mmCIF file of C-alpha atoms in Angstrom:
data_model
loop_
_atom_site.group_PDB
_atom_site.id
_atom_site.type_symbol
_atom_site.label_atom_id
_atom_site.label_comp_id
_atom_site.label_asym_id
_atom_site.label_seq_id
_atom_site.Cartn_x
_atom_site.Cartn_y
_atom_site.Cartn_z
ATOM 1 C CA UNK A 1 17.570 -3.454 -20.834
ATOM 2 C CA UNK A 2 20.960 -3.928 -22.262
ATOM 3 C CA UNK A 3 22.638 -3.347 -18.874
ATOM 4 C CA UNK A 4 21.120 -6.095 -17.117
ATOM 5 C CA UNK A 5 22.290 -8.981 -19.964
ATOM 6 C CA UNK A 6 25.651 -7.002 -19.419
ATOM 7 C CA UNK A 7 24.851 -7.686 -15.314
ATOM 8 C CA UNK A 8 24.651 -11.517 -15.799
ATOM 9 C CA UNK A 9 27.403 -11.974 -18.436
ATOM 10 C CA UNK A 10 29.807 -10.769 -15.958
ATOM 11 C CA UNK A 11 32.068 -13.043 -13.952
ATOM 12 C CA UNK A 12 31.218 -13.814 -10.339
ATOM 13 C CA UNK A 13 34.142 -11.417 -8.730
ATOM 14 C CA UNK A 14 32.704 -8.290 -11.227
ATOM 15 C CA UNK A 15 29.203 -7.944 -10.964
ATOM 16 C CA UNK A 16 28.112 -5.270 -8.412
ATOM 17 C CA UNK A 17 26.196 -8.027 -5.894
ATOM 18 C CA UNK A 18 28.943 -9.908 -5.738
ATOM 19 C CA UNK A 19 30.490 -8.510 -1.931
ATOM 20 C CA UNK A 20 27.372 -9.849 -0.475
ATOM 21 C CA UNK A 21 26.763 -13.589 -2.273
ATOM 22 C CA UNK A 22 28.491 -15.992 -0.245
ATOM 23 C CA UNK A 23 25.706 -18.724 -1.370
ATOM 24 C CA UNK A 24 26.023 -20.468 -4.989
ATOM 25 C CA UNK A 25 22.097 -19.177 -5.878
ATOM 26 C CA UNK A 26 21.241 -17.623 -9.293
ATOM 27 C CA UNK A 27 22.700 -13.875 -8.963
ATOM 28 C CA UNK A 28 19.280 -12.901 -9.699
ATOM 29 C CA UNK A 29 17.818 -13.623 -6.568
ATOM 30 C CA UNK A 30 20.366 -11.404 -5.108
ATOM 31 C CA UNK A 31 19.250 -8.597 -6.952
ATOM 32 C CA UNK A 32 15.793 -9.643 -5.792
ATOM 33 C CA UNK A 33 16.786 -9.028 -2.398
ATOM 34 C CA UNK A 34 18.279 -5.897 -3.222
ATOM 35 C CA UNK A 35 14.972 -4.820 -4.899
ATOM 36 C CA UNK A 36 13.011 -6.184 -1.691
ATOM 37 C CA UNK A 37 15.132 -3.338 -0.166
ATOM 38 C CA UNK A 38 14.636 -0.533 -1.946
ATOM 39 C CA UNK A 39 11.035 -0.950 -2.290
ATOM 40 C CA UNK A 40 7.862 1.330 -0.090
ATOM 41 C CA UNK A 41 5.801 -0.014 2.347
ATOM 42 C CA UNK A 42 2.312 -1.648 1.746
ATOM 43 C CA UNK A 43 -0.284 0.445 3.177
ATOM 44 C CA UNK A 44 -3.252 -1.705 3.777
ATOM 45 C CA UNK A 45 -1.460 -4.340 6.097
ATOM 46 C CA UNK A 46 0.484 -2.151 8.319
ATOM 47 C CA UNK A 47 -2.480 0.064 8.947
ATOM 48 C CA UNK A 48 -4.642 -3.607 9.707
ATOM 49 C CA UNK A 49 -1.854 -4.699 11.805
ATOM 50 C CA UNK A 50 -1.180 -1.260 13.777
ATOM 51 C CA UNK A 51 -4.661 -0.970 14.273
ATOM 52 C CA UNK A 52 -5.024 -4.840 15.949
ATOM 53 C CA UNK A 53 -1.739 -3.819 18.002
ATOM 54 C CA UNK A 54 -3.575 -0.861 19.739
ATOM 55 C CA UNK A 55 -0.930 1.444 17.431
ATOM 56 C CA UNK A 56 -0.749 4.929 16.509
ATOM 57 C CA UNK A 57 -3.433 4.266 13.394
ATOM 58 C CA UNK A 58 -3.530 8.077 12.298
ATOM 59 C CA UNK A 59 0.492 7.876 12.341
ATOM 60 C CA UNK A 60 0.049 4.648 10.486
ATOM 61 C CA UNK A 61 -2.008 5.935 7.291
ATOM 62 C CA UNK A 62 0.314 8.652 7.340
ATOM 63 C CA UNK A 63 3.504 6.991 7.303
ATOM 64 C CA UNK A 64 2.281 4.224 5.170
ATOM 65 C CA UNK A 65 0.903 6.506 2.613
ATOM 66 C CA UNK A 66 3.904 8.968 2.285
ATOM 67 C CA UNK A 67 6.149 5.491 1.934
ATOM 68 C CA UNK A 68 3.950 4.379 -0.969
ATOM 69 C CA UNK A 69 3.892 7.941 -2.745
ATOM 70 C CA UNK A 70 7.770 8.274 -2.177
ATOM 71 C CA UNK A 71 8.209 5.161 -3.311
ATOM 72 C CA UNK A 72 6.900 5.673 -6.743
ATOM 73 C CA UNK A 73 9.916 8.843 -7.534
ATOM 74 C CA UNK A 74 12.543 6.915 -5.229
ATOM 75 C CA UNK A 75 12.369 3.402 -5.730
ATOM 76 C CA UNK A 76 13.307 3.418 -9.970
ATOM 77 C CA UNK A 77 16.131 5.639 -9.632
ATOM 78 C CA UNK A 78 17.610 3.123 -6.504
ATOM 79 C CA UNK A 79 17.148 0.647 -8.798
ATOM 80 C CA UNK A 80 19.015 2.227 -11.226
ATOM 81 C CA UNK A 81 21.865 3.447 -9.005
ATOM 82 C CA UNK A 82 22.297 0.399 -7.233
ATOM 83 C CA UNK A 83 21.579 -2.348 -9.614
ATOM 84 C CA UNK A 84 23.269 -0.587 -12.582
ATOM 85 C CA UNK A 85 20.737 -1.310 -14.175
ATOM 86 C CA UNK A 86 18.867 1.370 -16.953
ATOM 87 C CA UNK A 87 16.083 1.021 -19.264
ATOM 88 C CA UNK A 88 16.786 2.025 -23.023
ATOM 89 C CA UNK A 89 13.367 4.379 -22.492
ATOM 90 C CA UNK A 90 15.077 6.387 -18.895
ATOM 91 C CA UNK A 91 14.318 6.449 -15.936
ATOM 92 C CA UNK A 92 11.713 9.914 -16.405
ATOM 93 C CA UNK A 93 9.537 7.610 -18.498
ATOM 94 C CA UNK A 94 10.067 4.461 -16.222
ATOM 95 C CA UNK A 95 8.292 6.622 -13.707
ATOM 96 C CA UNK A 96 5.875 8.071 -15.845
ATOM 97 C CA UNK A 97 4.321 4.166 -16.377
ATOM 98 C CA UNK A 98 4.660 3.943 -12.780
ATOM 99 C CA UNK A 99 2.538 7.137 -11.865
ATOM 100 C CA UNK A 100 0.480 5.848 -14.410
ATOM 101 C CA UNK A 101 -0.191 2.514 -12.695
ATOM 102 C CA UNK A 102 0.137 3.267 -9.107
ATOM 103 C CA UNK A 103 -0.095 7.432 -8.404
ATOM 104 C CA UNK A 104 -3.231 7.646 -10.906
ATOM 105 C CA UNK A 105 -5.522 5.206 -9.133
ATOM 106 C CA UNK A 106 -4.628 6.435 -6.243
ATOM 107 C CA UNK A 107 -5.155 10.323 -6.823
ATOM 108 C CA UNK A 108 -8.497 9.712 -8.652
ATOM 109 C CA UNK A 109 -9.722 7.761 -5.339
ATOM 110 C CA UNK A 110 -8.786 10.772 -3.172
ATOM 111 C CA UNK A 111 -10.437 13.128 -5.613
ATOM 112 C CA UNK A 112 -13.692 10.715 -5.836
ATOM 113 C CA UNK A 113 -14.460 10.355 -2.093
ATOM 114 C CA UNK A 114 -17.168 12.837 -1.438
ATOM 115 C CA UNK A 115 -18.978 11.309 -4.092
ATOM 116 C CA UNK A 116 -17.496 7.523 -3.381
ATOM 117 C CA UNK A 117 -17.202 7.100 0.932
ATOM 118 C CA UNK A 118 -20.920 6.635 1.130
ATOM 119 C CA UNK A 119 -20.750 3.831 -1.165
ATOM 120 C CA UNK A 120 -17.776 2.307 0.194
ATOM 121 C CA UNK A 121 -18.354 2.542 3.328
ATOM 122 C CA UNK A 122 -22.099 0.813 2.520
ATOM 123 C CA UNK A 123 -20.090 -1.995 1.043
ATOM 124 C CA UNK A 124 -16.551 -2.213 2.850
ATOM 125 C CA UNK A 125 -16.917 -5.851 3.011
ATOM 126 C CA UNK A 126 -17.053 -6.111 -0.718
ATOM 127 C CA UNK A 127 -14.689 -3.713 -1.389
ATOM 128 C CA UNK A 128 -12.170 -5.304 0.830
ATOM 129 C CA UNK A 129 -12.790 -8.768 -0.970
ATOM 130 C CA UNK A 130 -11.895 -6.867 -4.507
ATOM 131 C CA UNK A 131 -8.919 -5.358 -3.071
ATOM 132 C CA UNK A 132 -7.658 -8.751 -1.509
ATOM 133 C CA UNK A 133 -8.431 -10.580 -5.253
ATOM 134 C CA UNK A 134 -6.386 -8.023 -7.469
ATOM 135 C CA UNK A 135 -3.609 -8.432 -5.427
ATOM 136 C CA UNK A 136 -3.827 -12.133 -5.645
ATOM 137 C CA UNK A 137 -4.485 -11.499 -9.452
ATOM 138 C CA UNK A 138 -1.209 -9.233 -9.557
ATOM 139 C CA UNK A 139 0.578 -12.708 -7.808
ATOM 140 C CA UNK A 140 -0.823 -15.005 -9.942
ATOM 141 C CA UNK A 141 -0.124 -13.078 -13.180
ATOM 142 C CA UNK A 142 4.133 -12.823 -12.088
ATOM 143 C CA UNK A 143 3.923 -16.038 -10.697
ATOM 144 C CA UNK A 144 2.839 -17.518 -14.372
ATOM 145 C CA UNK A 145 5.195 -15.314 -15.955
ATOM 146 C CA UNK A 146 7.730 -16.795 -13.540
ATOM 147 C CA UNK A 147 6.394 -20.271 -14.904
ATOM 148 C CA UNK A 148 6.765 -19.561 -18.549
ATOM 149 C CA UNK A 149 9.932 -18.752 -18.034
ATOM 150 C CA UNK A 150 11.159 -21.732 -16.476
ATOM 151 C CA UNK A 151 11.880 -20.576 -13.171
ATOM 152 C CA UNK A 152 11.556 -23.866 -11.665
ATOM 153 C CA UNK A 153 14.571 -24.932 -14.003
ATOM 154 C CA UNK A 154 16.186 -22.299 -12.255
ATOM 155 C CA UNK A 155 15.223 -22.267 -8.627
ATOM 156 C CA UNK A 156 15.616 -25.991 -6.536
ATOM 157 C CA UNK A 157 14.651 -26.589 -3.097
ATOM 158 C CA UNK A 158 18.013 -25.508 -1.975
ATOM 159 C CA UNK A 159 17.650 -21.572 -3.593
ATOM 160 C CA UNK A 160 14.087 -22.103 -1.936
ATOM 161 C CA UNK A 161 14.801 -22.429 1.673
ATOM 162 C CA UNK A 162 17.586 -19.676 1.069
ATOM 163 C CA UNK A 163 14.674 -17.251 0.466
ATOM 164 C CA UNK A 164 13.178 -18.247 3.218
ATOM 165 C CA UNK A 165 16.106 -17.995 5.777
ATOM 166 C CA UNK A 166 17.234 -14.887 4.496
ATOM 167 C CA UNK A 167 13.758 -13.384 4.281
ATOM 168 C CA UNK A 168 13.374 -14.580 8.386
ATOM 169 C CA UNK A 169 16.859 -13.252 8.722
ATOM 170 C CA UNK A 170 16.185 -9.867 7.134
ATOM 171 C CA UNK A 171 13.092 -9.115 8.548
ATOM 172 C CA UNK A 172 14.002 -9.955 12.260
ATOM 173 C CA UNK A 173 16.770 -7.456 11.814
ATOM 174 C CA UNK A 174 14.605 -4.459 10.675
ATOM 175 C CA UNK A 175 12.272 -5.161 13.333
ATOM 176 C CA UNK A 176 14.692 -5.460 16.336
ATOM 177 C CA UNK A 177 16.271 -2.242 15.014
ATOM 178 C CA UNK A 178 12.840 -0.374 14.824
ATOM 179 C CA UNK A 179 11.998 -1.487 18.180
ATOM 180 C CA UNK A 180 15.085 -0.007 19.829
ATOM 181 C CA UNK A 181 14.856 2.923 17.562
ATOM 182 C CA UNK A 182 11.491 3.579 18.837
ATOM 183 C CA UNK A 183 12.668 3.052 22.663
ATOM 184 C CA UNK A 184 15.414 5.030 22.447
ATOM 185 C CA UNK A 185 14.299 8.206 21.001
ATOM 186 C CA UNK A 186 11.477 7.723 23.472
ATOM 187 C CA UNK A 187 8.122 7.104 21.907
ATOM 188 C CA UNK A 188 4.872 5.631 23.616
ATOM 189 C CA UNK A 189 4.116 2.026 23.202
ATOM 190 C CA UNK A 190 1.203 3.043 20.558
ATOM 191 C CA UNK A 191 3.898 5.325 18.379
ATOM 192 C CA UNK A 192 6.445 2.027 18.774
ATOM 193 C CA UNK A 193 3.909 -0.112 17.148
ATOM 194 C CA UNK A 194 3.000 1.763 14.181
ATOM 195 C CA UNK A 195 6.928 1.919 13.844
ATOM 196 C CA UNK A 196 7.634 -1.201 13.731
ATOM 197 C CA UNK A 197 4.416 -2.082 11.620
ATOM 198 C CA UNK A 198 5.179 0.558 9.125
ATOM 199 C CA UNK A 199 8.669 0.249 8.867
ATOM 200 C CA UNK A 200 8.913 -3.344 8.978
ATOM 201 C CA UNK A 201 6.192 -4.033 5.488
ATOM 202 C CA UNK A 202 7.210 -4.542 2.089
ATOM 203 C CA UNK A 203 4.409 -3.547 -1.014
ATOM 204 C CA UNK A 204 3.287 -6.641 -2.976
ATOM 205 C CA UNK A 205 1.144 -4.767 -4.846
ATOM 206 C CA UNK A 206 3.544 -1.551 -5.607
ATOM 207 C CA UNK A 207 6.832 -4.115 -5.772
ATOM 208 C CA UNK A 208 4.833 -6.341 -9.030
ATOM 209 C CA UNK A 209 4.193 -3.696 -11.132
ATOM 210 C CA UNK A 210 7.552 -2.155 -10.841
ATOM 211 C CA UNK A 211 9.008 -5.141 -11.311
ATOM 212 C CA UNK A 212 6.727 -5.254 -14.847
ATOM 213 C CA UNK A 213 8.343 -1.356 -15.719
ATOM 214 C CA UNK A 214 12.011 -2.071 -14.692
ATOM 215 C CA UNK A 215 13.079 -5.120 -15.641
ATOM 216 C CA UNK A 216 13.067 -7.406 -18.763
ATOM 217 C CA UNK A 217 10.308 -10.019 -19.128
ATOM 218 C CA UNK A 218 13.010 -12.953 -18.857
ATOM 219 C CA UNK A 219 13.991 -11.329 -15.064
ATOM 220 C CA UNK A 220 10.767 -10.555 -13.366
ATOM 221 C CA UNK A 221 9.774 -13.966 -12.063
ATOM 222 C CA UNK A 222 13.376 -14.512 -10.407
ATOM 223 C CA UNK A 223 13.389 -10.502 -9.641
ATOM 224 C CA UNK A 224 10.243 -10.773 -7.738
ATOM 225 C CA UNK A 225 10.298 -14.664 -6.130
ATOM 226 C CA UNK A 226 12.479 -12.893 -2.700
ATOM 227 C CA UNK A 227 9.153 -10.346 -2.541
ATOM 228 C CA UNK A 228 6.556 -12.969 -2.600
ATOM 229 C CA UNK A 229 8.019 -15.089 -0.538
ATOM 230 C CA UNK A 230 9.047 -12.235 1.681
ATOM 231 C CA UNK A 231 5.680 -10.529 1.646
ATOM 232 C CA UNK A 232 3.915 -14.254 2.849
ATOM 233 C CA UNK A 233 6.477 -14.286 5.905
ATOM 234 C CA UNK A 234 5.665 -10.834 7.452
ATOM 235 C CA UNK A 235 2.203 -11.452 7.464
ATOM 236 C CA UNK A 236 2.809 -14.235 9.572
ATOM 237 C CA UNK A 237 5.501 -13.035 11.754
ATOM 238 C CA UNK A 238 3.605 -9.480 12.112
ATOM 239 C CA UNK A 239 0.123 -11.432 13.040
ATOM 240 C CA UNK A 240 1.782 -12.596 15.850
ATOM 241 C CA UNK A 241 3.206 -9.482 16.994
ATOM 242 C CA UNK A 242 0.339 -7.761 16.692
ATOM 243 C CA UNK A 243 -1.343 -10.463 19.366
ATOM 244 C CA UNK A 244 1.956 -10.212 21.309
ATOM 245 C CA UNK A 245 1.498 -6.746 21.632
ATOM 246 C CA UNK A 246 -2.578 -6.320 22.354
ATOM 247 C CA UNK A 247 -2.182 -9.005 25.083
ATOM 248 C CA UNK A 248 0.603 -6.649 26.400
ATOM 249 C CA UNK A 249 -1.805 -3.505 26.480
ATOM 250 C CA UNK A 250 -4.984 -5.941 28.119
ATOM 251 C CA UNK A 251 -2.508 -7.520 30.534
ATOM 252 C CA UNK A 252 -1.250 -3.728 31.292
ATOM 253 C CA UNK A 253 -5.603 -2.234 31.527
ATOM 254 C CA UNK A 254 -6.269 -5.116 33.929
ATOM 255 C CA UNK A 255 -3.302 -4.030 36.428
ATOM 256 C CA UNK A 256 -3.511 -0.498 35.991
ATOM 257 C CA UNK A 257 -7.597 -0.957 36.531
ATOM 258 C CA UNK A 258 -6.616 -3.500 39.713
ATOM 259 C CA UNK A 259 -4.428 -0.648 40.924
ATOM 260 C CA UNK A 260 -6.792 1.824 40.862
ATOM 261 C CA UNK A 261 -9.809 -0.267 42.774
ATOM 262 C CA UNK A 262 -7.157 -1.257 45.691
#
């Protein structure tokens, strides 16, 4: 990737980040941001979280699933548009590792479910646990990288509580904008959750493995530090939402079942 050495040999006032870095942090974790962006939506967690809401679920596994499939074309080519940033192999064959890794699996699942649901729906508990653990192996296996690398030579307490403000900062915004999307163009309360679930998540799991494909070895721990960190935040902030908004709908049952026995 000789682009990206070419990215961080730049001066300050040249590289393409640069309009939008008013901190002193290591440019890269701009362009972590910037891949935070660009990236699809996890599928597992906003259909969870819709689903505890009292959301639109069948909306949910839709939406979800067509972010995660897009993402796979869309999200290199961003990358490559917006970053500047282009693999000696092109970006054709960049995706081709990514349909590999990510479309594959996920078409062979489809295909194998009338001879797999029994099964996994014998052992969902199981399955779940697996699914959980790989993604925590996917984690573990950047964060090491990240290690080896010496991002903590890199990365203070300072660049630290950045991430986290601008990942509270970020995410607030995209959620307050879905909600008054949703409300303005009318939808029902169940249609405004699975909005705001599904168009509020950022893929862990998808975002890694990219990350592997797309950028040097030397870049993918400071590349991906914004999308952990991110990822850890939005389970918390959308756990609480989804409570926020199931008390809503029991508060709204009780009066609604009050007004109906007066």
């Amino acid at each position: 990737m000789g682009d990206v050495q070419h990215l961080h040999s730049l001066p300050r006032s040249r590289r393409p980040l640069a309009w939008w870095a008013p901190v002193n942090v290591d440019p890269a974790l701009y362009t972590g941001f910037l891949y935070l962006c660009i990236l699809p939506a996890t599928v597992q967690s906003a259909i969870a979280f819709t689903s505890l809401a009292g959301g639109n679920v069948a909306a949910a596994v839709c939406s979800a699933s067509a972010s995660s499939l897009l993402g796979i074309f869309v999200s290199p080519l961003l990358v490559g548009l917006l970053m500047n940033m282009h693999g000696a192999e092109g970006n054709l064959e960049q995706v081709g590792k990514i349909c590999l890794q990510l479309l594959l699996p996920f078409v062979l699942g489809h295909l194998s479910r009338p001879w797999t649901a029994n099964f996994v729906t014998k052992h969902k508990k199981w399955i779940s646990k697996t699914d959980q653990t790989s993604i925590l192996l996917v984690v573990y296996s950047a964060f090491s990288e990240a290690v080896v690398n010496g991002i903590w030579h890199k990365v203070g307490a300072g660049s630290l509580l950045f991430i986290v403000v601008v990942s509270i900062v970020l995410l607030a915004i995209v959620i307050a904008v879905n909600v008054f999307v949703a409300r303005k163009c009318g939808f029902n309360k169940a249609d405004e959750i699975t909005i705001v679930f599904c168009g509020s998540k950022k893929s862990l799991a998808n975002g890694i493995p990219m990350a592997n494909i797309l950028f040097p070895t030397s870049m993918i721990g400071m590349m991906v530090l914004p999308l952990m960190i991110f990822h850890q935040i939005q389970l918390m902030v959308c756990a609480v939402l989804a409570r926020r908004y199931k008390r809503q709908a029991e508060k709204q049952a009780q009066e609604e079942t009050r007004a109906a026995k007066a």
